[in-house]
Structure formats: C-alpha cells, structure tokens
PDB file of C-alpha atoms in Angstrom:
ATOM      1  CA  MET A 240       0.000   0.000   0.000  1.00  0.00           C
ATOM      2  CA  SER A 241       1.133   3.547  -0.734  1.00  0.00           C
ATOM      3  CA  TYR A 242       0.921   6.198   1.992  1.00  0.00           C
ATOM      4  CA  THR A 243       1.059   9.983   2.211  1.00  0.00           C
ATOM      5  CA  GLN A 244       2.637  12.061   4.945  1.00  0.00           C
ATOM      6  CA  HIS A 245       0.275  13.035   7.765  1.00  0.00           C
ATOM      7  CA  PRO A 246      -0.113  16.821   8.239  1.00  0.00           C
ATOM      8  CA  LEU A 247       1.214  16.523  11.796  1.00  0.00           C
ATOM      9  CA  SER A 248       4.370  14.899  10.474  1.00  0.00           C
ATOM     10  CA  ALA A 249       4.638  17.507   7.715  1.00  0.00           C
ATOM     11  CA  ALA A 250       4.754  20.272  10.351  1.00  0.00           C
ATOM     12  CA  PHE A 251       8.379  19.261  10.908  1.00  0.00           C
ATOM     13  CA  PRO A 252      11.168  20.120   8.454  1.00  0.00           C
ATOM     14  CA  PRO A 253      12.429  17.494   5.999  1.00  0.00           C
ATOM     15  CA  MET A 254      15.843  15.892   6.330  1.00  0.00           C
ATOM     16  CA  ALA A 255      18.739  17.574   4.579  1.00  0.00           C
ATOM     17  CA  PRO A 256      19.470  15.799   1.273  1.00  0.00           C
ATOM     18  CA  GLU A 257      22.793  14.426   2.525  1.00  0.00           C
ATOM     19  CA  ASP A 258      21.139  13.027   5.671  1.00  0.00           C
ATOM     20  CA  PHE A 259      18.411  11.410   3.583  1.00  0.00           C
ATOM     21  CA  GLN A 260      21.064   9.810   1.358  1.00  0.00           C
ATOM     22  CA  SER A 261      22.768   8.417   4.462  1.00  0.00           C
ATOM     23  CA  LEU A 262      19.436   7.008   5.614  1.00  0.00           C
ATOM     24  CA  LYS A 263      18.867   5.442   2.197  1.00  0.00           C
ATOM     25  CA  ASP A 264      22.317   3.878   2.317  1.00  0.00           C
ATOM     26  CA  SER A 265      21.524   2.418   5.731  1.00  0.00           C
ATOM     27  CA  VAL A 266      18.130   1.108   4.609  1.00  0.00           C
ATOM     28  CA  GLU A 267      19.740  -0.453   1.549  1.00  0.00           C
ATOM     29  CA  ASN A 268      22.345  -2.107   3.776  1.00  0.00           C
ATOM     30  CA  ILE A 269      20.231  -3.354   6.711  1.00  0.00           C
ATOM     31  CA  GLY A 270      16.613  -2.520   5.848  1.00  0.00           C
ATOM     32  CA  VAL A 271      14.204  -0.417   7.903  1.00  0.00           C
ATOM     33  CA  GLN A 272      14.884  -1.305  11.547  1.00  0.00           C
ATOM     34  CA  ASN A 273      12.166   0.799  13.198  1.00  0.00           C
ATOM     35  CA  PRO A 274       8.595   0.555  11.919  1.00  0.00           C
ATOM     36  CA  ILE A 275       6.772   3.616  10.647  1.00  0.00           C
ATOM     37  CA  THR A 276       3.670   4.689  12.571  1.00  0.00           C
ATOM     38  CA  LEU A 277       0.365   5.181  10.772  1.00  0.00           C
ATOM     39  CA  PHE A 278      -2.563   7.361  11.810  1.00  0.00           C
ATOM     40  CA  GLU A 279      -5.624   8.109   9.673  1.00  0.00           C
ATOM     41  CA  ASP A 280      -4.034   5.905   6.962  1.00  0.00           C
ATOM     42  CA  MET A 281      -1.065   8.286   6.681  1.00  0.00           C
ATOM     43  CA  VAL A 282       2.516   8.211   7.985  1.00  0.00           C
ATOM     44  CA  ILE A 283       2.623  10.176  11.231  1.00  0.00           C
ATOM     45  CA  ASP A 284       6.140   9.043  12.154  1.00  0.00           C
ATOM     46  CA  GLY A 285       8.880   7.656   9.941  1.00  0.00           C
ATOM     47  CA  TRP A 286       8.215   9.545   6.712  1.00  0.00           C
ATOM     48  CA  HIS A 287      11.870   9.539   5.717  1.00  0.00           C
ATOM     49  CA  ARG A 288      12.266   5.809   6.486  1.00  0.00           C
ATOM     50  CA  TYR A 289       9.153   5.126   4.423  1.00  0.00           C
ATOM     51  CA  SER A 290      10.339   7.327   1.530  1.00  0.00           C
ATOM     52  CA  ALA A 291      13.765   5.683   1.515  1.00  0.00           C
ATOM     53  CA  SER A 292      12.258   2.186   1.476  1.00  0.00           C
ATOM     54  CA  GLN A 293       9.889   3.127  -1.344  1.00  0.00           C
ATOM     55  CA  GLU A 294      12.679   4.603  -3.451  1.00  0.00           C
ATOM     56  CA  LEU A 295      14.685   1.413  -2.944  1.00  0.00           C
ATOM     57  CA  GLY A 296      11.723  -0.916  -3.497  1.00  0.00           C
ATOM     58  CA  MET A 297      12.249  -2.471  -0.057  1.00  0.00           C
ATOM     59  CA  PRO A 298       9.665  -3.459   2.558  1.00  0.00           C
ATOM     60  CA  CYS A 299       8.898  -1.080   5.396  1.00  0.00           C
ATOM     61  CA  PRO A 300       7.441  -2.389   8.670  1.00  0.00           C
ATOM     62  CA  GLU A 301       4.473  -0.433  10.015  1.00  0.00           C
ATOM     63  CA  VAL A 302       2.393  -0.105  13.163  1.00  0.00           C
ATOM     64  CA  GLN A 303      -0.799   1.808  13.916  1.00  0.00           C
ATOM     65  CA  LEU A 304      -0.802   4.615  16.476  1.00  0.00           C
ATOM     66  CA  ARG A 305      -2.513   3.280  19.576  1.00  0.00           C
ATOM     67  CA  ALA A 306      -6.021   4.674  20.067  1.00  0.00           C
ATOM     68  CA  ASP A 307      -5.179   5.896  23.579  1.00  0.00           C
ATOM     69  CA  VAL A 308      -2.279   8.085  22.359  1.00  0.00           C
ATOM     70  CA  ASP A 309      -2.858  11.722  21.437  1.00  0.00           C
ATOM     71  CA  PRO A 310      -1.372  12.205  17.937  1.00  0.00           C
ATOM     72  CA  VAL A 311      -0.073  15.723  18.644  1.00  0.00           C
ATOM     73  CA  ASP A 312       1.671  14.587  21.824  1.00  0.00           C
ATOM     74  CA  PHE A 313       3.061  11.624  19.885  1.00  0.00           C
ATOM     75  CA  VAL A 314       4.680  13.691  17.103  1.00  0.00           C
ATOM     76  CA  LYS A 315       6.136  16.100  19.622  1.00  0.00           C
ATOM     77  CA  ALA A 316       7.611  13.249  21.674  1.00  0.00           C
ATOM     78  CA  GLN A 317       9.016  11.560  18.577  1.00  0.00           C
ATOM     79  CA  ASN A 318      10.636  14.722  17.212  1.00  0.00           C
ATOM     80  CA  LYS A 319      11.663  16.909  20.165  1.00  0.00           C
ATOM     81  CA  GLU A 320      14.755  14.942  21.189  1.00  0.00           C
ATOM     82  CA  ARG A 321      15.994  13.842  17.780  1.00  0.00           C
ATOM     83  CA  ARG A 322      15.761  17.225  16.085  1.00  0.00           C
ATOM     84  CA  HIS A 323      18.016  19.995  17.262  1.00  0.00           C
ATOM     85  CA  LEU A 324      16.127  23.076  16.129  1.00  0.00           C
ATOM     86  CA  PRO A 325      16.189  26.664  17.365  1.00  0.00           C
ATOM     87  CA  VAL A 326      13.420  27.926  19.638  1.00  0.00           C
ATOM     88  CA  GLY A 327      11.868  29.979  16.816  1.00  0.00           C
ATOM     89  CA  ALA A 328      11.496  26.847  14.698  1.00  0.00           C
ATOM     90  CA  TRP A 329       9.792  25.021  17.581  1.00  0.00           C
ATOM     91  CA  ALA A 330       7.452  28.000  18.078  1.00  0.00           C
ATOM     92  CA  LEU A 331       6.380  27.902  14.413  1.00  0.00           C
ATOM     93  CA  ILE A 332       5.948  24.112  14.530  1.00  0.00           C
ATOM     94  CA  GLU A 333       3.882  24.416  17.717  1.00  0.00           C
ATOM     95  CA  ALA A 334       1.628  27.001  16.036  1.00  0.00           C
ATOM     96  CA  GLU A 335       1.095  24.656  13.083  1.00  0.00           C
ATOM     97  CA  LEU A 336       0.371  21.672  15.332  1.00  0.00           C
ATOM     98  CA  TRP A 337      -2.405  23.601  17.081  1.00  0.00           C
ATOM     99  CA  ASP A 338      -4.089  24.200  13.698  1.00  0.00           C
ATOM    100  CA  TRP A 339      -4.516  20.503  13.010  1.00  0.00           C
ATOM    101  CA  ARG A 340      -7.918  18.964  13.662  1.00  0.00           C
ATOM    102  CA  ALA A 341      -8.447  15.218  13.703  1.00  0.00           C
ATOM    103  CA  VAL A 342     -10.928  13.708  11.279  1.00  0.00           C
ATOM    104  CA  GLY A 343     -14.321  13.824  12.987  1.00  0.00           C
ATOM    105  CA  ARG A 344     -13.167  16.218  15.702  1.00  0.00           C
ATOM    106  CA  PRO A 345     -15.476  19.243  15.881  1.00  0.00           C
ATOM    107  CA  ALA A 346     -14.144  22.652  14.974  1.00  0.00           C
ATOM    108  CA  ALA A 347     -13.954  25.247  17.727  1.00  0.00           C
ATOM    109  CA  VAL A 348     -17.103  27.338  17.576  1.00  0.00           C
ATOM    110  CA  ASN A 349     -17.442  29.842  20.420  1.00  0.00           C
ATOM    111  CA  GLY A 350     -16.605  27.246  23.062  1.00  0.00           C
ATOM    112  CA  ALA A 351     -19.283  24.806  21.886  1.00  0.00           C
ATOM    113  CA  PRO A 352     -19.543  21.591  23.918  1.00  0.00           C
ATOM    114  CA  GLY A 353     -17.152  18.994  22.547  1.00  0.00           C
ATOM    115  CA  ALA A 354     -15.095  21.580  20.679  1.00  0.00           C
ATOM    116  CA  PRO A 355     -11.320  21.361  21.109  1.00  0.00           C
ATOM    117  CA  PHE A 356      -9.510  23.548  23.595  1.00  0.00           C
ATOM    118  CA  THR A 357      -8.081  26.694  22.030  1.00  0.00           C
ATOM    119  CA  PRO A 358      -4.842  27.474  23.851  1.00  0.00           C
ATOM    120  CA  THR A 359      -3.625  30.859  24.925  1.00  0.00           C
ATOM    121  CA  VAL A 360      -0.477  32.267  23.368  1.00  0.00           C
ATOM    122  CA  ALA A 361       1.205  31.772  26.747  1.00  0.00           C
ATOM    123  CA  ALA A 362       0.254  28.067  26.807  1.00  0.00           C
ATOM    124  CA  MET A 363       1.573  27.593  23.275  1.00  0.00           C
ATOM    125  CA  ALA A 364       4.789  29.440  24.158  1.00  0.00           C
ATOM    126  CA  ASP A 365       5.254  27.232  27.204  1.00  0.00           C
ATOM    127  CA  ALA A 366       4.748  24.080  25.107  1.00  0.00           C
ATOM    128  CA  ALA A 367       7.324  25.307  22.564  1.00  0.00           C
ATOM    129  CA  GLY A 368       9.817  26.437  25.211  1.00  0.00           C
ATOM    130  CA  ALA A 369       9.564  29.972  23.831  1.00  0.00           C
ATOM    131  CA  SER A 370       8.612  33.417  25.075  1.00  0.00           C
ATOM    132  CA  VAL A 371       5.163  34.877  24.430  1.00  0.00           C
ATOM    133  CA  ARG A 372       6.779  37.427  22.085  1.00  0.00           C
ATOM    134  CA  THR A 373       8.423  34.622  20.078  1.00  0.00           C
ATOM    135  CA  MET A 374       5.113  32.758  19.909  1.00  0.00           C
ATOM    136  CA  LYS A 375       3.335  35.875  18.616  1.00  0.00           C
ATOM    137  CA  GLN A 376       6.014  36.236  15.937  1.00  0.00           C
ATOM    138  CA  ALA A 377       5.514  32.559  15.038  1.00  0.00           C
ATOM    139  CA  GLY A 378       1.774  33.128  14.696  1.00  0.00           C
ATOM    140  CA  LYS A 379       2.304  36.028  12.294  1.00  0.00           C
ATOM    141  CA  VAL A 380       4.831  34.069  10.224  1.00  0.00           C
ATOM    142  CA  LYS A 381       2.480  31.046  10.135  1.00  0.00           C
ATOM    143  CA  ARG A 382      -0.423  33.194   8.919  1.00  0.00           C
ATOM    144  CA  GLU A 383       1.355  35.544   6.529  1.00  0.00           C
ATOM    145  CA  ALA A 384       4.697  34.186   5.279  1.00  0.00           C
ATOM    146  CA  VAL A 385       5.135  32.374   1.987  1.00  0.00           C
ATOM    147  CA  PRO A 386       5.738  28.606   2.333  1.00  0.00           C
ATOM    148  CA  GLY A 387       9.443  28.876   1.461  1.00  0.00           C
ATOM    149  CA  ILE A 388      10.054  31.258   4.353  1.00  0.00           C
ATOM    150  CA  LYS A 389       8.127  29.034   6.768  1.00  0.00           C
ATOM    151  CA  ASP A 390      10.147  26.020   5.653  1.00  0.00           C
ATOM    152  CA  ALA A 391      13.391  27.956   6.123  1.00  0.00           C
ATOM    153  CA  VAL A 392      12.374  28.911   9.676  1.00  0.00           C
ATOM    154  CA  LYS A 393      11.367  25.344  10.557  1.00  0.00           C
ATOM    155  CA  SER A 394      14.660  23.969   9.261  1.00  0.00           C
ATOM    156  CA  GLY A 395      16.631  26.607  11.164  1.00  0.00           C
ATOM    157  CA  ALA A 396      18.031  28.179   7.978  1.00  0.00           C
ATOM    158  CA  VAL A 397      16.353  31.521   8.765  1.00  0.00           C
ATOM    159  CA  SER A 398      15.577  32.769  12.249  1.00  0.00           C
ATOM    160  CA  LEU A 399      11.980  33.429  13.227  1.00  0.00           C
ATOM    161  CA  LYS A 400      12.993  36.981  14.117  1.00  0.00           C
ATOM    162  CA  ASP A 401      14.370  37.576  10.600  1.00  0.00           C
ATOM    163  CA  ALA A 402      11.321  36.015   8.921  1.00  0.00           C
ATOM    164  CA  HIS A 403       9.075  38.203  11.062  1.00  0.00           C
ATOM    165  CA  ALA A 404      11.120  41.258  10.029  1.00  0.00           C
ATOM    166  CA  CYS A 405      10.571  40.355   6.358  1.00  0.00           C
ATOM    167  CA  LEU A 406       6.833  40.554   6.939  1.00  0.00           C
ATOM    168  CA  LEU A 407       7.110  43.979   8.556  1.00  0.00           C
ATOM    169  CA  TYR A 408       9.029  45.480   5.634  1.00  0.00           C
ATOM    170  CA  THR A 409       7.262  44.037   2.598  1.00  0.00           C
ATOM    171  CA  SER A 410       3.835  44.400   1.062  1.00  0.00           C
ATOM    172  CA  ASP A 411       3.474  41.155  -0.890  1.00  0.00           C
ATOM    173  CA  ALA A 412       4.804  37.613  -1.082  1.00  0.00           C
ATOM    174  CA  ALA A 413       7.210  38.303  -3.961  1.00  0.00           C
ATOM    175  CA  ASP A 414       8.746  41.240  -2.094  1.00  0.00           C
ATOM    176  CA  GLU A 415       8.951  39.164   1.090  1.00  0.00           C
ATOM    177  CA  TYR A 416      10.778  36.333  -0.605  1.00  0.00           C
ATOM    178  CA  SER A 417      13.117  38.725  -2.483  1.00  0.00           C
ATOM    179  CA  LEU A 418      13.999  40.620   0.683  1.00  0.00           C
ATOM    180  CA  CYS A 419      14.742  37.442   2.581  1.00  0.00           C
ATOM    181  CA  ARG A 420      16.721  36.041  -0.363  1.00  0.00           C
ATOM    182  CA  SER A 421      18.912  39.108  -0.594  1.00  0.00           C
ATOM    183  CA  ARG A 422      19.406  39.572   3.127  1.00  0.00           C
ATOM    184  CA  TRP A 423      19.940  36.149   4.722  1.00  0.00           C
ATOM    185  CA  SER A 424      22.538  33.589   3.719  1.00  0.00           C
ATOM    186  CA  PRO A 425      20.325  30.519   3.136  1.00  0.00           C
ATOM    187  CA  TYR A 426      18.836  32.335   0.146  1.00  0.00           C
ATOM    188  CA  HIS A 427      22.107  33.441  -1.500  1.00  0.00           C
TER     189      HIS A 427
END
C-alpha cells in the first residue's frame, strides 16, 4: 500500500538531502529497523524511512498509532529529542500543530460543547519552550509568510525573528521572498 505524509508529520522540516542519502544507504544495507507509525491511513512518524524504502523498493514495517495516544503529543515526543532546532522553529511548529484537527473532531465554535480547547499564546509558548513574544512572531509568520520562508524557519536556515522582520518590511509575497533572499545567507 502507498501512503502519504500526515499533516502533523509535515509540520516538521524534511531531512537535509545528505542526511536522507545516508538514511537510504543504511536502509539499503540493513533494511528499515524501526517501523513507521500510521494514523488516519497516513505516515505520522517515519516519513523519511518510508520514503527511503519506497525509493529502494524495499519493505517497510508499520504499526498503527494506539487509540489511547494523542497524535499531537506523539509527534512532539518523537521529534523533540531527535531534532536539534532553534526555539523559533519550535514556536512555528507548535503554532502549526495547534491548527490541526483530527478527522471527525469538531471545529472550535465559540466554546461549543465537545469543541477542542483553544490554547492561549502563553500556553503555546510554554509548550514550545519559547517566550510569548516569540510565539506571537511565530503566529504572524504562520499566517502571513510564503511557504518557502516558513520552511526555512522550521529547518533553522532563517531565524523566526528575521522572517518576522521580512513581513514587517514588505507588502506582498514576492517582495517578502526577495527581501529574505537578498538579506539572509540561506537564500544566496
């Protein structure tokens, strides 16, 4: 069966090409040693292992996320220790994780019964290990930045502070991307 990447997994930055090649080399040599985890028929953990195995035409073991495990808590636990990202990247990832809504989970409508909890900025900042100011910057970048800038922040190539500054000094997406390209090294 062919799978897609779960949105919660996609909130995290992809591996650098050289790291992915190393993973592929390992998979080719010894196979996939740790099963991927599926949720909602998508890969919630192990996307790179799955991609490497598919490119090589090799089997990939899989398990289902246990029903008693919160998927957001799961992706955070699986990624927090193995990814060494700056605080601004974690703040942006945290903001994106709070946007996700499970299939069948009601949308928040004025505190309707059964609606999910909408966190405060302070609660989100605490979960990301960031300040409230950093979390507010992450929210603005999440809402207004072009995807390439968001990806650069999540990978640590551009600081959240610099991405936020791009938004303050530009009027459209093309200007934003051009300013960031000309000003910060990952875009040179």
